[in-house]
Amino acid sequence: AQKITQTQPGMFVQEKEAVTLDCTYDTSDQSYGLFWYKQPSSGEMIFLIYQGSYDEQNATEGRYSLNFQKARKSANLVISASQLGDSAMYFCAMSSNFGNEKLTFGTGTRLTIIP
Amino acid sequence: DVKVTQSSRYLVKRTGEKVFLECVQDMDHENMFWYRQDPGLGLRLIYFSYDVKMKEKGDIPEGYSVSREKKERFSLILESASTNQTSMYLCASSDNSAKPQHFGDGTRLSIL
């Protein structure tokens, strides 16, 4: 069985600062995918970034990067130069087989950016 | 862009009613999923489907059933709604590759 743990229920960060959202995972699979989603107050789930378990480089997408440490089973999301629009719930998720199967989600972190 | 459309953003029903939540995707995706989201619990998988007329139970299938008669449509059915099924329901779809699931806007369902 897969398990995702997000230990930060809420975070407050000053605008323009960088922020790291923690995510650890547990799985016995050799091949898996790790995802981060953003959920604004409006409710939709927005895909941010993906990391495959065999990817040697950390994934980056604009201001988002995924700090993947396989031995430690962690997949932290780093947001550089935070903006007010980054205020939202953030969910870490994983799946088997690089992502074409069902997702297991963490409980989420509510990020609030302070002007 | 992939579009996943859920039939209602908000829905209020009474205990014991049969409730249908509809989801349609327009990208010919093989896989479709139903999750429910509750505060402090994240998203939990109810049912999923890899093909037409095919379904598999997720982590919390009790009290729910699903139907997939056409590739683009995946319905979630609450046979006899109960108050503990008050929740946010999210539908998602994906194809068979290392690409993310795409989500609908969600349905906030209240059972009175």
PDB file of C-alpha atoms in Angstrom:
ATOM      1  CA  ALA A   1       0.000   0.000   0.000  1.00  0.00           C
ATOM      2  CA  GLN A   2       1.117   3.533  -0.718  1.00  0.00           C
ATOM      3  CA  LYS A   3       1.086   6.340   1.807  1.00  0.00           C
ATOM      4  CA  ILE A   4       1.716  10.077   1.507  1.00  0.00           C
ATOM      5  CA  THR A   5       2.469  12.215   4.550  1.00  0.00           C
ATOM      6  CA  GLN A   6       2.255  16.000   4.605  1.00  0.00           C
ATOM      7  CA  THR A   7       3.152  17.173   8.112  1.00  0.00           C
ATOM      8  CA  GLN A   8       2.413  20.890   7.690  1.00  0.00           C
ATOM      9  CA  PRO A   9      -1.336  21.570   7.980  1.00  0.00           C
ATOM     10  CA  GLY A  10      -0.782  25.284   7.432  1.00  0.00           C
ATOM     11  CA  MET A  11       1.983  27.717   6.556  1.00  0.00           C
ATOM     12  CA  PHE A  12       2.271  31.508   6.459  1.00  0.00           C
ATOM     13  CA  VAL A  13       4.941  32.999   4.217  1.00  0.00           C
ATOM     14  CA  GLN A  14       5.875  36.572   3.378  1.00  0.00           C
ATOM     15  CA  GLU A  15       5.352  37.585  -0.228  1.00  0.00           C
ATOM     16  CA  LYS A  16       8.441  37.166  -2.449  1.00  0.00           C
ATOM     17  CA  GLU A  17      10.034  34.651  -0.120  1.00  0.00           C
ATOM     18  CA  ALA A  18      10.701  31.069  -1.160  1.00  0.00           C
ATOM     19  CA  VAL A  19       8.647  28.340   0.478  1.00  0.00           C
ATOM     20  CA  THR A  20       9.149  24.598   0.852  1.00  0.00           C
ATOM     21  CA  LEU A  21       6.186  22.282   1.329  1.00  0.00           C
ATOM     22  CA  ASP A  22       7.115  18.908   2.775  1.00  0.00           C
ATOM     23  CA  CYS A  23       6.027  15.541   1.448  1.00  0.00           C
ATOM     24  CA  THR A  24       7.238  12.084   2.391  1.00  0.00           C
ATOM     25  CA  TYR A  25       5.990   8.870   0.877  1.00  0.00           C
ATOM     26  CA  ASP A  26       6.035   5.162   1.490  1.00  0.00           C
ATOM     27  CA  THR A  27       5.743   2.490  -1.171  1.00  0.00           C
ATOM     28  CA  SER A  28       7.100  -0.922  -2.042  1.00  0.00           C
ATOM     29  CA  ASP A  29       6.837  -0.194  -5.773  1.00  0.00           C
ATOM     30  CA  GLN A  30      10.022   0.265  -7.780  1.00  0.00           C
ATOM     31  CA  SER A  31       8.331   2.433 -10.390  1.00  0.00           C
ATOM     32  CA  TYR A  32       6.118   5.276  -9.295  1.00  0.00           C
ATOM     33  CA  GLY A  33       5.224   8.875  -9.992  1.00  0.00           C
ATOM     34  CA  LEU A  34       4.996  11.834  -7.640  1.00  0.00           C
ATOM     35  CA  PHE A  35       2.707  14.805  -8.238  1.00  0.00           C
ATOM     36  CA  TRP A  36       1.884  18.142  -6.711  1.00  0.00           C
ATOM     37  CA  TYR A  37      -1.509  19.776  -7.148  1.00  0.00           C
ATOM     38  CA  LYS A  38      -2.759  23.214  -6.113  1.00  0.00           C
ATOM     39  CA  GLN A  39      -6.343  23.788  -5.020  1.00  0.00           C
ATOM     40  CA  PRO A  40      -7.439  27.451  -4.756  1.00  0.00           C
ATOM     41  CA  SER A  41     -10.487  28.387  -2.729  1.00  0.00           C
ATOM     42  CA  SER A  42     -12.597  27.987  -5.862  1.00  0.00           C
ATOM     43  CA  GLY A  43     -12.056  24.229  -5.610  1.00  0.00           C
ATOM     44  CA  GLU A  44     -10.458  23.114  -8.855  1.00  0.00           C
ATOM     45  CA  MET A  45      -7.348  20.923  -8.711  1.00  0.00           C
ATOM     46  CA  ILE A  46      -4.484  22.352 -10.732  1.00  0.00           C
ATOM     47  CA  PHE A  47      -1.562  20.131 -11.675  1.00  0.00           C
ATOM     48  CA  LEU A  48       1.795  21.750 -10.867  1.00  0.00           C
ATOM     49  CA  ILE A  49       4.666  19.316 -11.304  1.00  0.00           C
ATOM     50  CA  TYR A  50       5.559  15.648 -11.794  1.00  0.00           C
ATOM     51  CA  GLN A  51       8.573  13.499 -10.898  1.00  0.00           C
ATOM     52  CA  GLY A  52       9.115   9.917 -12.021  1.00  0.00           C
ATOM     53  CA  SER A  53      10.942   7.596  -9.667  1.00  0.00           C
ATOM     54  CA  TYR A  54      13.718   6.946 -12.206  1.00  0.00           C
ATOM     55  CA  ASP A  55      14.192  10.583 -13.181  1.00  0.00           C
ATOM     56  CA  GLU A  56      17.705  11.604 -12.228  1.00  0.00           C
ATOM     57  CA  GLN A  57      17.076  15.321 -12.405  1.00  0.00           C
ATOM     58  CA  ASN A  58      14.715  17.159 -10.099  1.00  0.00           C
ATOM     59  CA  ALA A  59      11.647  18.380 -11.974  1.00  0.00           C
ATOM     60  CA  THR A  60      11.137  22.101 -12.506  1.00  0.00           C
ATOM     61  CA  GLU A  61       8.195  24.047 -13.921  1.00  0.00           C
ATOM     62  CA  GLY A  62       8.636  27.803 -13.832  1.00  0.00           C
ATOM     63  CA  ARG A  63       8.670  28.900 -10.185  1.00  0.00           C
ATOM     64  CA  TYR A  64       7.989  25.349  -8.997  1.00  0.00           C
ATOM     65  CA  SER A  65      10.636  22.732  -8.392  1.00  0.00           C
ATOM     66  CA  LEU A  66      10.445  19.325  -6.807  1.00  0.00           C
ATOM     67  CA  ASN A  67      13.241  18.390  -4.425  1.00  0.00           C
ATOM     68  CA  PHE A  68      13.292  14.618  -4.913  1.00  0.00           C
ATOM     69  CA  GLN A  69      15.362  12.612  -2.440  1.00  0.00           C
ATOM     70  CA  LYS A  70      14.693   8.988  -3.232  1.00  0.00           C
ATOM     71  CA  ALA A  71      16.682   7.445  -0.395  1.00  0.00           C
ATOM     72  CA  ARG A  72      14.811   9.574   2.112  1.00  0.00           C
ATOM     73  CA  LYS A  73      11.493   9.031   0.296  1.00  0.00           C
ATOM     74  CA  SER A  74      10.781  12.715   0.176  1.00  0.00           C
ATOM     75  CA  ALA A  75       9.386  14.902  -2.603  1.00  0.00           C
ATOM     76  CA  ASN A  76       9.219  18.453  -1.327  1.00  0.00           C
ATOM     77  CA  LEU A  77       7.728  21.250  -3.416  1.00  0.00           C
ATOM     78  CA  VAL A  78       9.709  24.471  -3.586  1.00  0.00           C
ATOM     79  CA  ILE A  79       8.022  27.670  -4.734  1.00  0.00           C
ATOM     80  CA  SER A  80      10.426  30.486  -5.470  1.00  0.00           C
ATOM     81  CA  ALA A  81       9.481  34.157  -5.111  1.00  0.00           C
ATOM     82  CA  SER A  82       6.027  33.518  -3.705  1.00  0.00           C
ATOM     83  CA  GLN A  83       3.064  35.591  -4.876  1.00  0.00           C
ATOM     84  CA  LEU A  84      -0.303  36.385  -3.318  1.00  0.00           C
ATOM     85  CA  GLY A  85      -1.928  34.100  -5.899  1.00  0.00           C
ATOM     86  CA  ASP A  86      -0.003  31.167  -4.466  1.00  0.00           C
ATOM     87  CA  SER A  87      -2.320  31.124  -1.447  1.00  0.00           C
ATOM     88  CA  ALA A  88      -4.127  27.778  -1.721  1.00  0.00           C
ATOM     89  CA  MET A  89      -4.202  24.176  -0.532  1.00  0.00           C
ATOM     90  CA  TYR A  90      -1.358  22.056  -1.876  1.00  0.00           C
ATOM     91  CA  PHE A  91      -1.572  18.310  -2.219  1.00  0.00           C
ATOM     92  CA  CYS A  92       1.201  15.811  -2.761  1.00  0.00           C
ATOM     93  CA  ALA A  93       0.172  12.578  -4.489  1.00  0.00           C
ATOM     94  CA  MET A  94       1.715   9.421  -5.868  1.00  0.00           C
ATOM     95  CA  SER A  95       0.817   6.587  -8.177  1.00  0.00           C
ATOM     96  CA  SER A  96       2.295   3.316  -9.346  1.00  0.00           C
ATOM     97  CA  ASN A  97       3.714   2.875 -12.821  1.00  0.00           C
ATOM     98  CA  PHE A  98       4.773   6.476 -13.312  1.00  0.00           C
ATOM     99  CA  GLY A  99       1.334   7.944 -13.168  1.00  0.00           C
ATOM    100  CA  ASN A 100      -1.177   6.115 -15.302  1.00  0.00           C
ATOM    101  CA  GLU A 101      -3.026   4.682 -12.363  1.00  0.00           C
ATOM    102  CA  LYS A 102      -4.956   5.853  -9.350  1.00  0.00           C
ATOM    103  CA  LEU A 103      -3.475   8.510  -7.103  1.00  0.00           C
ATOM    104  CA  THR A 104      -2.899   8.362  -3.367  1.00  0.00           C
ATOM    105  CA  PHE A 105      -3.081  11.828  -1.827  1.00  0.00           C
ATOM    106  CA  GLY A 106      -1.692  13.413   1.300  1.00  0.00           C
ATOM    107  CA  THR A 107      -3.864  15.487   3.613  1.00  0.00           C
ATOM    108  CA  GLY A 108      -2.637  18.765   2.156  1.00  0.00           C
ATOM    109  CA  THR A 109      -0.956  21.970   3.324  1.00  0.00           C
ATOM    110  CA  ARG A 110      -2.791  25.284   3.378  1.00  0.00           C
ATOM    111  CA  LEU A 111      -0.371  27.981   2.256  1.00  0.00           C
ATOM    112  CA  THR A 112      -1.121  31.623   2.978  1.00  0.00           C
ATOM    113  CA  ILE A 113       1.037  34.339   1.430  1.00  0.00           C
ATOM    114  CA  ILE A 114       1.214  37.527   3.506  1.00  0.00           C
ATOM    115  CA  PRO A 115       1.632  40.839   1.666  1.00  0.00           C
TER     116      PRO A 115
ATOM    117  CA  ASP B   1      -6.747  21.667 -23.213  1.00  0.00           C
ATOM    118  CA  VAL B   2      -8.392  18.761 -21.444  1.00  0.00           C
ATOM    119  CA  LYS B   3     -11.836  19.540 -20.164  1.00  0.00           C
ATOM    120  CA  VAL B   4     -13.443  17.531 -17.400  1.00  0.00           C
ATOM    121  CA  THR B   5     -16.978  18.688 -16.703  1.00  0.00           C
ATOM    122  CA  GLN B   6     -19.002  17.806 -13.645  1.00  0.00           C
ATOM    123  CA  SER B   7     -22.725  18.319 -13.975  1.00  0.00           C
ATOM    124  CA  SER B   8     -23.257  20.383 -10.814  1.00  0.00           C
ATOM    125  CA  ARG B   9     -21.075  22.634  -8.625  1.00  0.00           C
ATOM    126  CA  TYR B  10     -23.523  22.463  -5.725  1.00  0.00           C
ATOM    127  CA  LEU B  11     -26.175  19.874  -4.945  1.00  0.00           C
ATOM    128  CA  VAL B  12     -28.530  19.425  -2.004  1.00  0.00           C
ATOM    129  CA  LYS B  13     -30.385  16.133  -1.530  1.00  0.00           C
ATOM    130  CA  ARG B  14     -32.313  14.386   1.215  1.00  0.00           C
ATOM    131  CA  THR B  15     -31.433  11.253   3.146  1.00  0.00           C
ATOM    132  CA  GLY B  16     -32.521   8.129   1.307  1.00  0.00           C
ATOM    133  CA  GLU B  17     -32.614   9.702  -2.145  1.00  0.00           C
ATOM    134  CA  LYS B  18     -30.797   8.160  -5.097  1.00  0.00           C
ATOM    135  CA  VAL B  19     -28.190  10.655  -6.269  1.00  0.00           C
ATOM    136  CA  PHE B  20     -26.374  10.772  -9.595  1.00  0.00           C
ATOM    137  CA  LEU B  21     -23.158  12.733 -10.116  1.00  0.00           C
ATOM    138  CA  GLU B  22     -22.122  12.990 -13.750  1.00  0.00           C
ATOM    139  CA  CYS B  23     -18.687  13.547 -15.213  1.00  0.00           C
ATOM    140  CA  VAL B  24     -17.743  14.028 -18.867  1.00  0.00           C
ATOM    141  CA  GLN B  25     -14.270  14.388 -20.400  1.00  0.00           C
ATOM    142  CA  ASP B  26     -13.503  15.512 -23.930  1.00  0.00           C
ATOM    143  CA  MET B  27     -10.027  14.097 -24.543  1.00  0.00           C
ATOM    144  CA  ASP B  28     -10.748  10.436 -25.228  1.00  0.00           C
ATOM    145  CA  HIS B  29      -9.015   9.377 -22.021  1.00  0.00           C
ATOM    146  CA  GLU B  30      -9.111   5.715 -21.075  1.00  0.00           C
ATOM    147  CA  ASN B  31      -9.038   6.252 -17.315  1.00  0.00           C
ATOM    148  CA  MET B  32     -11.604   7.997 -15.159  1.00  0.00           C
ATOM    149  CA  PHE B  33     -11.745   8.398 -11.380  1.00  0.00           C
ATOM    150  CA  TRP B  34     -14.075   9.533  -8.617  1.00  0.00           C
ATOM    151  CA  TYR B  35     -12.632  10.968  -5.383  1.00  0.00           C
ATOM    152  CA  ARG B  36     -14.195  12.523  -2.351  1.00  0.00           C
ATOM    153  CA  GLN B  37     -12.477  15.276  -0.403  1.00  0.00           C
ATOM    154  CA  ASP B  38     -13.001  15.913   3.292  1.00  0.00           C
ATOM    155  CA  PRO B  39     -11.147  18.382   5.533  1.00  0.00           C
ATOM    156  CA  GLY B  40      -8.083  16.840   7.121  1.00  0.00           C
ATOM    157  CA  LEU B  41      -8.371  13.673   5.039  1.00  0.00           C
ATOM    158  CA  GLY B  42      -7.243  14.842   1.621  1.00  0.00           C
ATOM    159  CA  LEU B  43      -8.723  13.117  -1.436  1.00  0.00           C
ATOM    160  CA  ARG B  44      -9.762   9.505  -1.228  1.00  0.00           C
ATOM    161  CA  LEU B  45     -10.505   7.281  -4.206  1.00  0.00           C
ATOM    162  CA  ILE B  46     -14.034   5.882  -4.416  1.00  0.00           C
ATOM    163  CA  TYR B  47     -14.053   4.079  -7.783  1.00  0.00           C
ATOM    164  CA  PHE B  48     -12.124   4.146 -11.015  1.00  0.00           C
ATOM    165  CA  SER B  49     -12.478   2.825 -14.525  1.00  0.00           C
ATOM    166  CA  TYR B  50      -9.876   1.890 -17.148  1.00  0.00           C
ATOM    167  CA  ASP B  51     -12.320   1.208 -19.949  1.00  0.00           C
ATOM    168  CA  VAL B  52     -15.956   1.291 -20.950  1.00  0.00           C
ATOM    169  CA  LYS B  53     -18.150  -0.948 -18.794  1.00  0.00           C
ATOM    170  CA  MET B  54     -15.178  -1.642 -16.555  1.00  0.00           C
ATOM    171  CA  LYS B  55     -14.915  -0.498 -12.920  1.00  0.00           C
ATOM    172  CA  GLU B  56     -12.719  -1.137  -9.934  1.00  0.00           C
ATOM    173  CA  LYS B  57     -13.203  -0.297  -6.284  1.00  0.00           C
ATOM    174  CA  GLY B  58     -11.008   2.313  -4.734  1.00  0.00           C
ATOM    175  CA  ASP B  59     -10.310   2.842  -1.056  1.00  0.00           C
ATOM    176  CA  ILE B  60     -13.813   3.827   0.091  1.00  0.00           C
ATOM    177  CA  PRO B  61     -16.427   2.269  -2.232  1.00  0.00           C
ATOM    178  CA  GLU B  62     -19.053   1.491   0.414  1.00  0.00           C
ATOM    179  CA  GLY B  63     -22.363   3.213  -0.289  1.00  0.00           C
ATOM    180  CA  TYR B  64     -21.418   4.086  -3.865  1.00  0.00           C
ATOM    181  CA  SER B  65     -21.650   2.556  -7.308  1.00  0.00           C
ATOM    182  CA  VAL B  66     -20.520   3.754 -10.736  1.00  0.00           C
ATOM    183  CA  SER B  67     -21.452   3.433 -14.371  1.00  0.00           C
ATOM    184  CA  ARG B  68     -19.372   3.843 -17.509  1.00  0.00           C
ATOM    185  CA  GLU B  69     -21.483   3.120 -20.582  1.00  0.00           C
ATOM    186  CA  LYS B  70     -19.523   5.474 -22.846  1.00  0.00           C
ATOM    187  CA  LYS B  71     -15.833   6.287 -22.842  1.00  0.00           C
ATOM    188  CA  GLU B  72     -16.329   9.989 -22.136  1.00  0.00           C
ATOM    189  CA  ARG B  73     -18.826   9.656 -19.285  1.00  0.00           C
ATOM    190  CA  PHE B  74     -18.362   8.296 -15.753  1.00  0.00           C
ATOM    191  CA  SER B  75     -21.252   8.465 -13.310  1.00  0.00           C
ATOM    192  CA  LEU B  76     -21.138   8.156  -9.535  1.00  0.00           C
ATOM    193  CA  ILE B  77     -24.303   6.853  -7.890  1.00  0.00           C
ATOM    194  CA  LEU B  78     -25.328   7.115  -4.258  1.00  0.00           C
ATOM    195  CA  GLU B  79     -28.005   4.415  -4.059  1.00  0.00           C
ATOM    196  CA  SER B  80     -29.508   5.717  -0.800  1.00  0.00           C
ATOM    197  CA  ALA B  81     -27.860   8.934   0.295  1.00  0.00           C
ATOM    198  CA  SER B  82     -26.839   9.344   3.913  1.00  0.00           C
ATOM    199  CA  THR B  83     -25.630  12.392   5.838  1.00  0.00           C
ATOM    200  CA  ASN B  84     -22.093  10.997   6.085  1.00  0.00           C
ATOM    201  CA  GLN B  85     -21.859  11.285   2.314  1.00  0.00           C
ATOM    202  CA  THR B  86     -21.950  15.066   2.528  1.00  0.00           C
ATOM    203  CA  SER B  87     -18.654  15.989   0.909  1.00  0.00           C
ATOM    204  CA  MET B  88     -16.825  17.474  -2.057  1.00  0.00           C
ATOM    205  CA  TYR B  89     -16.719  15.033  -4.993  1.00  0.00           C
ATOM    206  CA  LEU B  90     -14.049  15.325  -7.655  1.00  0.00           C
ATOM    207  CA  CYS B  91     -13.900  13.534 -10.989  1.00  0.00           C
ATOM    208  CA  ALA B  92     -10.643  13.080 -12.907  1.00  0.00           C
ATOM    209  CA  SER B  93      -9.437  11.529 -16.137  1.00  0.00           C
ATOM    210  CA  SER B  94      -6.087  10.483 -17.600  1.00  0.00           C
ATOM    211  CA  ASP B  95      -4.613   8.563 -20.511  1.00  0.00           C
ATOM    212  CA  ASN B  96      -2.222   5.622 -20.309  1.00  0.00           C
ATOM    213  CA  SER B  97       1.005   7.547 -19.997  1.00  0.00           C
ATOM    214  CA  ALA B  98       3.085   9.323 -17.414  1.00  0.00           C
ATOM    215  CA  LYS B  99       0.856  12.364 -17.473  1.00  0.00           C
ATOM    216  CA  PRO B 100      -1.205  13.875 -14.712  1.00  0.00           C
ATOM    217  CA  GLN B 101      -4.834  13.316 -14.019  1.00  0.00           C
ATOM    218  CA  HIS B 102      -7.050  16.228 -15.002  1.00  0.00           C
ATOM    219  CA  PHE B 103      -9.768  17.189 -12.568  1.00  0.00           C
ATOM    220  CA  GLY B 104     -13.214  18.686 -12.867  1.00  0.00           C
ATOM    221  CA  ASP B 105     -14.252  21.649 -10.727  1.00  0.00           C
ATOM    222  CA  GLY B 106     -15.893  19.419  -8.128  1.00  0.00           C
ATOM    223  CA  THR B 107     -19.418  19.004  -6.775  1.00  0.00           C
ATOM    224  CA  ARG B 108     -20.220  20.081  -3.231  1.00  0.00           C
ATOM    225  CA  LEU B 109     -22.914  17.637  -2.171  1.00  0.00           C
ATOM    226  CA  SER B 110     -24.993  18.182   0.949  1.00  0.00           C
ATOM    227  CA  ILE B 111     -27.262  15.428   2.238  1.00  0.00           C
ATOM    228  CA  LEU B 112     -29.911  16.715   4.648  1.00  0.00           C
TER     229      LEU B 112
END
